[in-house]
Coordinates of C-alpha atoms and ligand atoms in Angstrom, one line a residue:
M1 CA 129.1 124.7 121.2
I2 CA 131.5 125.5 118.3
V3 CA 135.1 123.9 118.3
V4 CA 137.8 125.7 116.9
G5 CA 140.7 123.8 115.9
G6 CA 144.0 125.2 115.8
S7 CA 147.1 124.4 113.3
S8 CA 148.5 121.9 116.2
S9 CA 145.3 120.2 116.8
K10 CA 143.1 119.9 113.6
S11 CA 142.5 116.4 113.7
L12 CA 141.9 116.3 117.6
A13 CA 139.5 118.9 117.3
T14 CA 137.7 117.5 114.8
E15 CA 137.5 114.2 116.5
I16 CA 135.8 116.3 119.6
S17 CA 133.4 118.0 117.5
G18 CA 132.2 115.0 116.0
L19 CA 132.0 113.0 119.4
L20 CA 130.3 116.2 120.6
E21 CA 127.6 116.6 117.4
C22 CA 128.8 120.0 117.2
D23 CA 130.2 122.6 114.4
Y24 CA 133.8 122.6 113.7
V25 CA 135.1 125.7 112.2
N26 CA 138.4 125.8 110.8
I27 CA 141.2 128.6 110.8
I28 CA 143.6 129.8 108.1
N29 CA 147.1 130.4 109.1
P30 CA 149.3 131.4 106.4
S31 CA 152.6 133.0 107.9
F32 CA 153.4 136.9 107.3
P33 CA 156.3 136.9 105.1
D34 CA 158.8 137.5 107.9
G35 CA 157.6 134.3 109.7
E36 CA 155.2 136.2 112.2
C37 CA 152.0 134.3 113.0
Y38 CA 149.0 135.4 110.8
V39 CA 145.5 133.5 111.5
R40 CA 141.9 133.8 110.6
V41 CA 139.1 132.2 112.0
D42 CA 136.9 131.0 109.0
A43 CA 133.5 132.3 110.3
K44 CA 131.3 135.6 109.8
S45 CA 130.4 135.2 113.8
L46 CA 130.8 133.0 116.6
D47 CA 127.6 133.3 118.9
D48 CA 128.0 130.6 120.9
D49 CA 130.1 128.8 123.5
V50 CA 133.4 128.5 121.8
V51 CA 136.5 125.8 122.3
I52 CA 139.6 126.7 120.7
V53 CA 141.9 123.4 120.7
Q54 CA 145.6 124.3 120.3
N55 CA 149.0 123.5 121.9
T56 CA 150.9 125.9 123.7
Y57 CA 154.5 124.3 122.2
P58 CA 156.4 124.9 120.4
D59 CA 156.6 128.6 120.6
N60 CA 154.6 129.5 117.3
N61 CA 151.8 127.4 118.8
L62 CA 151.4 129.5 122.0
V63 CA 151.5 132.8 119.7
E64 CA 148.6 131.3 117.5
M65 CA 146.4 130.5 120.9
L66 CA 147.0 133.9 122.1
L67 CA 145.9 135.6 118.8
L68 CA 143.0 132.7 118.3
E69 CA 141.5 133.9 121.6
D70 CA 141.4 137.1 120.7
A71 CA 140.0 136.3 116.7
V72 CA 137.1 134.2 118.5
M73 CA 136.3 137.0 121.1
N74 CA 135.8 139.7 118.3
L75 CA 133.6 137.3 116.5
G76 CA 131.4 137.1 119.6
A77 CA 132.1 134.3 121.4
K78 CA 129.8 133.6 124.3
T79 CA 132.2 131.9 126.4
I80 CA 136.0 130.6 125.7
T81 CA 137.4 127.3 126.8
L82 CA 140.7 126.6 125.7
V83 CA 141.4 122.9 125.5
I84 CA 145.7 122.7 125.4
P85 CA 146.4 119.1 124.8
Y86 CA 149.9 119.6 125.7
F87 CA 150.7 122.6 127.4
G88 CA 154.5 123.7 126.7
Y89 CA 156.5 125.6 129.6
A90 CA 155.1 123.6 132.8
R91 CA 158.8 122.5 133.7
Q92 CA 159.7 125.7 134.8
D93 CA 156.9 126.0 137.5
K94 CA 159.2 127.7 140.1
I95 CA 162.1 129.8 140.3
F96 CA 165.2 127.2 140.7
K97 CA 168.1 129.8 140.4
P98 CA 168.2 133.3 141.0
G99 CA 167.1 135.5 137.7
E100 CA 165.0 133.1 136.4
P101 CA 161.5 133.8 135.6
E102 CA 158.2 131.5 136.9
S103 CA 157.5 130.6 133.2
A104 CA 154.6 128.5 134.2
K105 CA 152.7 131.2 135.6
V106 CA 153.5 134.0 133.2
I107 CA 152.1 131.5 130.5
S108 CA 149.3 130.7 132.4
Q109 CA 148.5 134.3 133.2
C110 CA 148.8 135.4 129.7
L111 CA 146.3 132.6 128.1
S112 CA 143.6 133.1 131.0
T113 CA 143.0 136.8 130.3
K114 CA 140.3 136.5 127.7
C115 CA 139.1 132.8 128.6
D116 CA 136.6 131.2 130.9
R117 CA 137.9 128.0 131.5
V118 CA 140.9 125.9 130.4
I119 CA 141.4 121.9 129.9
T120 CA 144.9 120.4 130.1
V121 CA 145.9 116.9 129.8
D122 CA 148.3 115.2 132.1
I123 CA 149.9 118.7 132.4
H124 CA 153.6 118.0 133.6
K125 CA 153.1 119.9 137.0
E126 CA 149.6 120.1 138.6
S127 CA 151.1 123.3 140.6
V128 CA 150.8 125.1 137.7
L129 CA 146.9 124.9 137.1
K130 CA 146.3 127.3 140.1
H131 CA 148.0 130.3 138.1
F132 CA 145.0 130.1 135.5
G133 CA 143.0 132.6 136.3
C134 CA 140.1 130.7 135.7
P135 CA 138.2 127.1 136.6
Y136 CA 140.2 124.5 135.1
I137 CA 140.4 120.7 134.5
D138 CA 143.3 118.8 134.1
I139 CA 142.4 115.2 132.0
K140 CA 144.1 112.1 132.8
A141 CA 145.3 110.1 130.1
A142 CA 145.6 107.0 131.9
D143 CA 142.0 105.8 130.9
A144 CA 142.7 106.0 127.3
I145 CA 146.3 104.3 127.6
A146 CA 144.4 101.5 129.7
D147 CA 141.8 101.2 127.2
Y148 CA 144.4 100.8 124.3
V149 CA 146.6 98.2 126.0
K150 CA 144.1 96.3 127.7
N151 CA 143.8 93.4 124.7
R152 CA 148.0 93.4 125.1
D153 CA 149.8 90.6 127.2
I154 CA 150.9 93.0 129.6
D155 CA 152.0 91.7 133.3
V156 CA 153.0 94.6 135.1
V157 CA 152.9 98.4 134.4
I158 CA 155.9 100.6 135.8
S159 CA 156.5 104.0 136.4
P160 CA 160.2 105.1 135.4
D161 CA 159.8 107.8 138.2
I162 CA 158.2 107.4 141.8
G163 CA 156.4 111.0 141.4
A164 CA 154.5 109.5 138.8
V165 CA 153.5 106.4 140.4
D166 CA 150.0 106.9 140.2
R167 CA 149.5 106.9 136.5
A168 CA 151.0 103.7 136.5
K169 CA 148.8 102.4 139.4
K170 CA 145.8 104.0 137.7
V171 CA 146.2 101.8 134.1
A172 CA 147.4 98.8 136.0
E173 CA 144.3 98.9 138.1
K174 CA 142.1 99.5 135.1
I175 CA 143.6 96.6 133.2
K176 CA 143.8 94.6 136.3
V177 CA 147.5 93.9 136.9
S178 CA 150.3 95.0 139.0
Y179 CA 152.3 98.0 139.2
D180 CA 155.9 99.3 140.3
Y181 CA 158.3 102.0 139.9
I182 CA 161.9 102.9 139.6
E183 CA 163.4 105.0 140.9
K184 CA 165.1 107.8 139.0
I185 CA 167.7 110.6 139.5
R186 CA 168.0 113.5 136.9
L187 CA 171.4 114.7 136.4
S188 CA 170.6 117.4 134.1
G189 CA 168.1 118.1 131.2
T190 CA 169.4 115.3 129.5
E191 CA 170.8 112.7 131.6
V192 CA 169.1 110.7 134.1
I193 CA 170.4 107.7 136.4
M194 CA 167.9 105.0 137.8
K195 CA 168.7 102.6 140.7
P196 CA 168.7 99.1 140.0
S197 CA 165.2 97.6 140.2
K198 CA 164.8 95.3 143.2
S199 CA 162.0 93.5 141.8
N200 CA 162.4 90.4 139.7
Y201 CA 160.7 90.9 136.3
S202 CA 162.0 87.4 135.1
G203 CA 159.8 86.1 132.0
K204 CA 157.2 89.9 132.6
N205 CA 155.7 91.5 129.9
V206 CA 156.1 95.4 131.2
L207 CA 154.4 98.1 130.1
I208 CA 156.1 101.6 130.8
V209 CA 153.9 104.7 131.5
D210 CA 155.1 108.0 131.8
D211 CA 153.6 111.7 131.1
M212 CA 156.0 112.4 128.5
I213 CA 158.7 111.5 125.9
T214 CA 161.4 114.5 125.4
T215 CA 164.9 113.0 124.7
G216 CA 164.1 109.5 125.8
G217 CA 166.5 109.4 128.3
T218 CA 164.2 107.9 130.8
I219 CA 162.6 105.4 128.6
I220 CA 165.9 104.2 127.7
T221 CA 167.1 104.0 131.1
A222 CA 164.5 102.3 132.5
S223 CA 164.5 99.2 129.9
K224 CA 167.8 99.0 130.6
Q225 CA 167.3 98.5 134.4
L226 CA 164.2 96.2 133.7
R227 CA 166.1 94.5 131.1
N228 CA 168.7 93.6 133.6
A229 CA 165.8 92.5 136.0
G230 CA 165.0 90.0 133.4
V231 CA 161.8 91.1 131.4
K232 CA 160.7 89.2 128.6
S233 CA 159.4 92.3 126.5
I234 CA 158.8 96.2 126.9
T235 CA 155.9 98.1 125.6
V236 CA 156.0 101.9 126.1
A237 CA 152.8 104.0 126.3
C238 CA 152.8 107.9 127.5
T239 CA 150.8 110.8 126.9
H240 CA 153.0 113.4 125.1
G241 CA 155.6 112.7 122.3
L242 CA 157.7 115.4 121.9
F243 CA 160.8 112.9 120.7
I244 CA 163.2 115.4 120.3
N245 CA 166.8 114.9 118.8
D246 CA 165.4 111.6 117.0
A247 CA 164.1 110.0 120.1
L248 CA 162.0 108.3 118.7
N249 CA 164.3 106.3 116.4
R250 CA 166.7 106.0 119.3
L251 CA 164.0 104.2 121.4
K252 CA 162.9 101.7 118.5
S253 CA 166.6 100.9 118.3
N254 CA 166.6 99.8 121.9
S255 CA 164.8 96.5 121.4
L256 CA 161.3 98.0 122.7
N257 CA 158.3 95.6 121.8
D258 CA 156.4 98.8 120.6
V259 CA 156.2 102.9 121.4
F260 CA 153.2 104.6 121.4
V261 CA 151.7 107.7 122.5
S262 CA 148.6 109.9 122.9
N263 CA 147.3 112.4 119.9
T264 CA 148.3 115.5 122.2
L265 CA 150.8 115.9 120.0
T266 CA 150.6 114.4 116.4
T267 CA 153.4 112.0 115.3
S268 CA 153.8 108.7 113.6
V269 CA 153.1 106.8 116.9
S270 CA 150.3 108.8 118.4
K271 CA 147.7 105.8 118.3
I272 CA 145.9 106.6 121.6
S273 CA 142.8 109.0 121.4
V274 CA 142.6 111.4 124.4
A275 CA 139.5 113.0 122.2
S276 CA 136.6 111.1 124.0
L277 CA 137.9 112.0 127.7
I278 CA 138.2 115.5 126.4
A279 CA 134.4 115.4 124.8
K280 CA 133.4 114.1 128.2
A281 CA 134.7 116.7 130.3
L282 CA 133.3 119.6 127.8
K283 CA 129.7 117.8 128.0
E284 CA 129.9 117.4 131.9
W285 CA 131.3 120.7 132.7
Ligands
LIG1 C1 159.6 113.7 134.2 O1 159.6 114.4 135.2 C2 159.0 113.1 133.2 O2 157.7 112.4 134.0 C3 159.2 112.8 131.8 O3 159.8 111.5 132.4 C4 160.5 113.2 131.4 O4 160.4 114.6 131.1 C5 161.0 112.7 130.3 O5 162.1 113.2 129.8 P1 163.4 112.5 128.7 O6 162.3 111.8 127.4 O7 163.8 113.3 128.2 O8 164.0 111.7 129.7

């Protein structure tokens, strides 16, 4: 097996190849002068099973992934596995208003024309996976989150959304504490409201887990509700840290105990590694 690290995920790809004790191949990607993506895989031949690790967000990384697939195929890859730590475009998984595309389907289908299998991590909507025209696995980062927080003083794990309570449950069961959820109502892409919590969290150290932090609105609103319910401290652990519009600084100024995310996206708080979960999936597949 050979691991190729795309420009979004070099450090994660290096970690995966180290765990698998297999070769790591770098890529060279200066842009064309007009800004178009240029990419070259730094190898003469890839006569092996090849794993490309690369996000499909933002758009330039999606283009790079498509070009990398062609490049490794031209170098003789026997099979191609795409590891997409953060899969972009999973939000638009259906037509909400007439005239919209099924973006998630379009992107999944484009990506899977040249590959043999796909690994994603906590994809935003699991319904997207069926559009890959090849076998797929969606890895759950809950195990890595639980390992990271196991020595911290956490009393209860909270999901800021009933639909994602299974993630909170999984983390809570692993660190042997209780779990709960807050009911979220999304008003727009940037606005959410939450029903006041019915539970009494007086004096509790709470861990909020979610799949992603984008604007930070969900976490900030959940924190306010939890403070109203009397919590002692709030720690936040999410899989993907997109942190748009200075979200990380806004979160830090909200008296949160600590905020950390996994290394599916590289940020200053990407402290939880999903490399061993990905390596295990590649080894056992
Ligand atoms: C929603 O379905 C997701 O699980 C996240 O809660 C959401 O995408 C976070 O976005 P934001 O940080 O903008 O509230």
